[in-house]
mmCIF file of C-alpha atoms in Angstrom:
data_model
loop_
_atom_site.group_PDB
_atom_site.id
_atom_site.type_symbol
_atom_site.label_atom_id
_atom_site.label_comp_id
_atom_site.label_asym_id
_atom_site.label_seq_id
_atom_site.Cartn_x
_atom_site.Cartn_y
_atom_site.Cartn_z
ATOM 1 C CA MET A 1 115.836 58.813 78.997
ATOM 2 C CA VAL A 2 117.245 62.363 80.088
ATOM 3 C CA GLU A 3 120.652 61.712 78.076
ATOM 4 C CA GLN A 4 118.040 61.294 75.229
ATOM 5 C CA LEU A 5 116.111 63.756 75.481
ATOM 6 C CA LYS A 6 119.634 66.196 75.372
ATOM 7 C CA LEU A 7 119.868 65.277 72.155
ATOM 8 C CA VAL A 8 116.376 66.209 70.848
ATOM 9 C CA SER A 9 116.071 70.062 69.681
ATOM 10 C CA ILE A 10 113.555 72.818 71.678
ATOM 11 C CA ARG A 11 111.068 71.846 68.880
ATOM 12 C CA GLY A 12 111.369 68.347 69.619
ATOM 13 C CA ARG A 13 110.644 68.111 72.796
ATOM 14 C CA MET A 14 107.935 70.293 72.422
ATOM 15 C CA ALA A 15 106.655 67.935 69.878
ATOM 16 C CA TYR A 16 107.205 65.588 72.579
ATOM 17 C CA GLY A 17 105.750 67.386 75.423
ATOM 18 C CA ILE A 18 102.543 67.845 72.874
ATOM 19 C CA ALA A 19 102.174 64.154 72.163
ATOM 20 C CA CYS A 20 102.427 63.172 76.078
ATOM 21 C CA LEU A 21 99.881 66.115 76.696
ATOM 22 C CA LYS A 22 97.508 64.525 74.199
ATOM 23 C CA GLN A 23 97.503 61.063 75.416
ATOM 24 C CA VAL A 24 97.135 62.385 79.163
ATOM 25 C CA LEU A 25 94.321 63.827 77.642
ATOM 26 C CA LYS A 26 93.075 60.600 75.787
ATOM 27 C CA GLN A 27 93.450 58.361 78.409
ATOM 28 C CA THR A 28 91.803 60.404 81.151
ATOM 29 C CA ASN A 29 88.364 61.367 79.070
ATOM 30 C CA ASN A 30 89.641 64.843 79.010
ATOM 31 C CA ASN A 31 90.115 65.431 75.455
ATOM 32 C CA GLN A 32 87.255 67.679 74.954
ATOM 33 C CA PRO A 33 86.882 69.682 71.447
ATOM 34 C CA ILE A 34 87.530 73.196 72.722
ATOM 35 C CA LEU A 35 91.072 71.976 73.694
ATOM 36 C CA HIS A 36 91.696 71.898 69.706
ATOM 37 C CA LEU A 37 92.330 76.008 70.368
ATOM 38 C CA LEU A 38 95.364 75.075 72.963
ATOM 39 C CA LEU A 39 96.535 71.823 70.899
ATOM 40 C CA ASP A 40 96.627 74.159 67.694
ATOM 41 C CA ARG A 41 98.276 77.037 69.105
ATOM 42 C CA LEU A 42 100.835 74.357 71.106
ATOM 43 C CA THR A 43 101.595 73.243 67.950
ATOM 44 C CA GLU A 44 102.493 76.146 66.137
ATOM 45 C CA PHE A 45 105.518 76.237 68.303
ATOM 46 C CA VAL A 46 106.531 73.275 66.385
ATOM 47 C CA GLU A 47 105.280 74.222 62.822
ATOM 48 C CA LYS A 48 106.158 78.049 62.487
ATOM 49 C CA ASP A 49 108.646 80.230 62.714
ATOM 50 C CA ARG A 50 107.203 83.680 64.298
ATOM 51 C CA LEU A 51 107.654 82.178 67.952
ATOM 52 C CA ASP A 52 106.529 85.832 69.094
ATOM 53 C CA LEU A 53 103.299 85.496 67.059
ATOM 54 C CA TRP A 54 102.982 81.987 69.163
ATOM 55 C CA GLU A 55 103.618 83.314 72.740
ATOM 56 C CA GLN A 56 101.005 85.618 72.365
ATOM 57 C CA ARG A 57 98.472 83.052 71.028
ATOM 58 C CA ILE A 58 99.428 80.723 73.581
ATOM 59 C CA GLY A 59 99.508 83.182 76.686
ATOM 60 C CA GLU A 60 95.323 83.386 75.827
ATOM 61 C CA VAL A 61 94.104 79.727 75.908
ATOM 62 C CA VAL A 62 96.790 78.559 78.844
ATOM 63 C CA PRO A 63 94.850 77.462 81.987
ATOM 64 C CA TYR A 64 97.353 80.004 84.228
ATOM 65 C CA ALA A 65 95.775 83.145 82.201
ATOM 66 C CA ILE A 66 92.100 81.919 82.157
ATOM 67 C CA LEU A 67 92.391 80.396 85.711
ATOM 68 C CA ASP A 68 93.898 83.923 86.535
ATOM 69 C CA THR A 69 91.532 85.553 89.233
ATOM 70 C CA HIS A 70 93.027 89.373 88.913
ATOM 71 C CA PRO A 71 90.968 92.337 88.121
ATOM 72 C CA ASP A 72 92.720 93.097 85.287
ATOM 73 C CA ASN A 73 92.506 89.207 83.746
ATOM 74 C CA ILE A 74 89.574 90.669 81.201
ATOM 75 C CA PHE A 75 88.456 88.392 78.726
ATOM 76 C CA GLU A 76 87.196 90.911 76.277
ATOM 77 C CA ASN A 77 90.522 92.604 75.824
ATOM 78 C CA TYR A 78 92.122 89.125 74.742
ATOM 79 C CA LYS A 79 92.875 89.637 70.562
ATOM 80 C CA THR A 80 93.074 85.952 69.727
ATOM 81 C CA ILE A 81 90.148 83.974 70.885
ATOM 82 C CA SER A 82 86.439 84.680 71.646
ATOM 83 C CA VAL A 83 85.119 85.663 74.900
ATOM 84 C CA GLU A 84 82.880 82.190 74.526
ATOM 85 C CA GLU A 85 85.630 80.476 73.842
ATOM 86 C CA VAL A 86 87.487 82.148 76.862
ATOM 87 C CA LEU A 87 84.593 80.691 78.727
ATOM 88 C CA LYS A 88 84.477 77.383 77.110
ATOM 89 C CA LEU A 89 88.124 76.956 78.376
ATOM 90 C CA LYS A 90 87.408 78.300 81.515
ATOM 91 C CA THR A 91 84.835 75.641 82.849
ATOM 92 C CA LEU A 92 86.756 72.937 81.461
ATOM 93 C CA TYR A 93 89.813 73.986 83.075
ATOM 94 C CA GLU A 94 87.702 73.866 86.133
ATOM 95 C CA SER A 95 86.646 70.455 86.018
ATOM 96 C CA MET A 96 89.906 69.097 85.314
ATOM 97 C CA PRO A 97 92.030 67.593 87.947
ATOM 98 C CA ASN A 98 95.186 69.790 89.212
ATOM 99 C CA ALA A 99 97.719 67.575 87.527
ATOM 100 C CA ILE A 100 96.163 67.854 84.201
ATOM 101 C CA THR A 101 96.059 72.023 84.128
ATOM 102 C CA ASP A 102 99.393 71.818 85.680
ATOM 103 C CA LEU A 103 100.935 69.435 83.123
ATOM 104 C CA ILE A 104 99.083 71.556 80.082
ATOM 105 C CA ASP A 105 101.583 74.515 81.806
ATOM 106 C CA ASP A 106 104.555 72.476 81.705
ATOM 107 C CA VAL A 107 103.972 71.899 78.553
ATOM 108 C CA VAL A 108 103.690 75.367 77.372
ATOM 109 C CA ASN A 109 106.689 76.036 79.853
ATOM 110 C CA ILE A 110 109.039 74.014 76.990
ATOM 111 C CA GLY A 111 108.036 76.765 74.862
ATOM 112 C CA GLU A 112 108.703 79.675 76.570
ATOM 113 C CA SER A 113 111.446 78.441 78.857
ATOM 114 C CA ASN A 114 113.885 79.577 76.100
ATOM 115 C CA LEU A 115 112.148 82.001 74.133
ATOM 116 C CA TYR A 116 114.352 84.694 75.111
ATOM 117 C CA GLY A 117 117.754 83.645 76.760
ATOM 118 C CA GLY A 118 120.600 82.017 75.126
ATOM 119 C CA VAL A 119 120.470 78.208 74.289
ATOM 120 C CA ASP A 120 123.248 76.468 76.264
ATOM 121 C CA GLN A 121 124.784 73.291 75.935
ATOM 122 C CA TYR A 122 121.590 70.913 76.062
ATOM 123 C CA SER A 123 119.072 73.851 76.838
ATOM 124 C CA GLN A 124 118.865 72.974 80.882
ATOM 125 C CA ASN A 125 115.568 75.364 80.771
ATOM 126 C CA THR A 126 113.602 73.205 78.062
ATOM 127 C CA LEU A 127 115.194 69.655 79.532
ATOM 128 C CA ASP A 128 113.489 70.806 83.216
ATOM 129 C CA ALA A 129 110.031 71.346 81.349
ATOM 130 C CA ILE A 130 110.183 68.014 79.547
ATOM 131 C CA LEU A 131 110.834 66.461 82.325
ATOM 132 C CA ALA A 132 108.653 67.778 84.848
ATOM 133 C CA VAL A 133 105.823 66.856 82.215
ATOM 134 C CA LEU A 134 106.999 63.376 82.275
ATOM 135 C CA GLU A 135 107.107 64.009 86.087
ATOM 136 C CA LYS A 136 103.122 64.288 85.560
ATOM 137 C CA MET A 137 102.624 61.300 83.521
ATOM 138 C CA LYS A 138 104.582 59.515 86.068
ATOM 139 C CA ASN A 139 102.283 60.401 89.036
ATOM 140 C CA LEU A 140 98.999 59.656 86.978
ATOM 141 C CA ALA A 141 99.968 56.065 86.141
ATOM 142 C CA LEU A 142 101.086 56.438 82.685
ATOM 143 C CA ASN A 143 103.417 55.953 80.157
ATOM 144 C CA PRO A 144 105.082 58.386 77.695
ATOM 145 C CA PRO A 145 105.121 57.821 73.714
ATOM 146 C CA ASP A 146 108.217 56.481 72.704
ATOM 147 C CA ILE A 147 111.075 59.229 72.236
ATOM 148 C CA MET A 148 112.564 57.754 69.429
ATOM 149 C CA PRO A 149 110.720 59.667 66.673
ATOM 150 C CA TYR A 150 111.284 62.542 68.144
ATOM 151 C CA LEU A 151 114.977 62.126 67.868
ATOM 152 C CA SER A 152 114.493 63.053 64.307
ATOM 153 C CA SER A 153 114.594 66.816 65.588
ATOM 154 C CA PRO A 154 118.490 66.722 66.580
ATOM 155 C CA PHE A 155 119.757 69.399 68.889
ATOM 156 C CA SER A 156 122.505 69.674 66.860
ATOM 157 C CA GLU A 157 119.783 71.908 64.226
ATOM 158 C CA ASN A 158 119.480 75.539 64.042
ATOM 159 C CA GLY A 159 120.974 76.163 67.381
ATOM 160 C CA GLY A 160 119.640 73.986 69.498
ATOM 161 C CA TRP A 161 116.047 74.957 68.618
ATOM 162 C CA GLY A 162 115.330 72.256 65.431
ATOM 163 C CA TYR A 163 113.892 73.290 62.905
ATOM 164 C CA THR A 164 110.385 73.684 61.650
ATOM 165 C CA LYS A 165 108.249 70.055 61.605
ATOM 166 C CA ASN A 166 105.081 69.273 60.874
ATOM 167 C CA MET A 167 103.543 67.546 63.819
ATOM 168 C CA THR A 168 102.864 64.077 61.515
ATOM 169 C CA GLY A 169 106.570 63.859 60.992
ATOM 170 C CA PHE A 170 106.802 62.730 64.403
ATOM 171 C CA MET A 171 104.484 60.186 64.208
#
């Protein structure tokens, strides 16, 4: 699996991570409607070029941000999500097993880990992040989706990033 993942672009790895997350959420009955905010924003990484905007938007819906108890974490200051939506996500994340909220953070890490650094021969940072997702799936006794559709976004494209692609193109 590692050798196959090395062949997949960073965007393809993110798409695969999203597919893994969706499968986990469905199979563990944690697929609540409010999660569309998270899943839609994760998908923007794969489908859009503006990763700077993606970073801001994803940062306001992830568990590690919403569950942060630091006094400076003021939901009213969030720019891309309402306080009501944040509170719904907070309630949901608090009710989820840590393994799933950690998995969500790992999927986000696929996108964040190479945003400001150069891409090396196969992006070890994003490879480590997708492997962490797969390890969590294994710990939950769940099999990952087939990797083959994600090979359609090769690491050889666009300096390792792969080109933007509609998520349905991986199905």
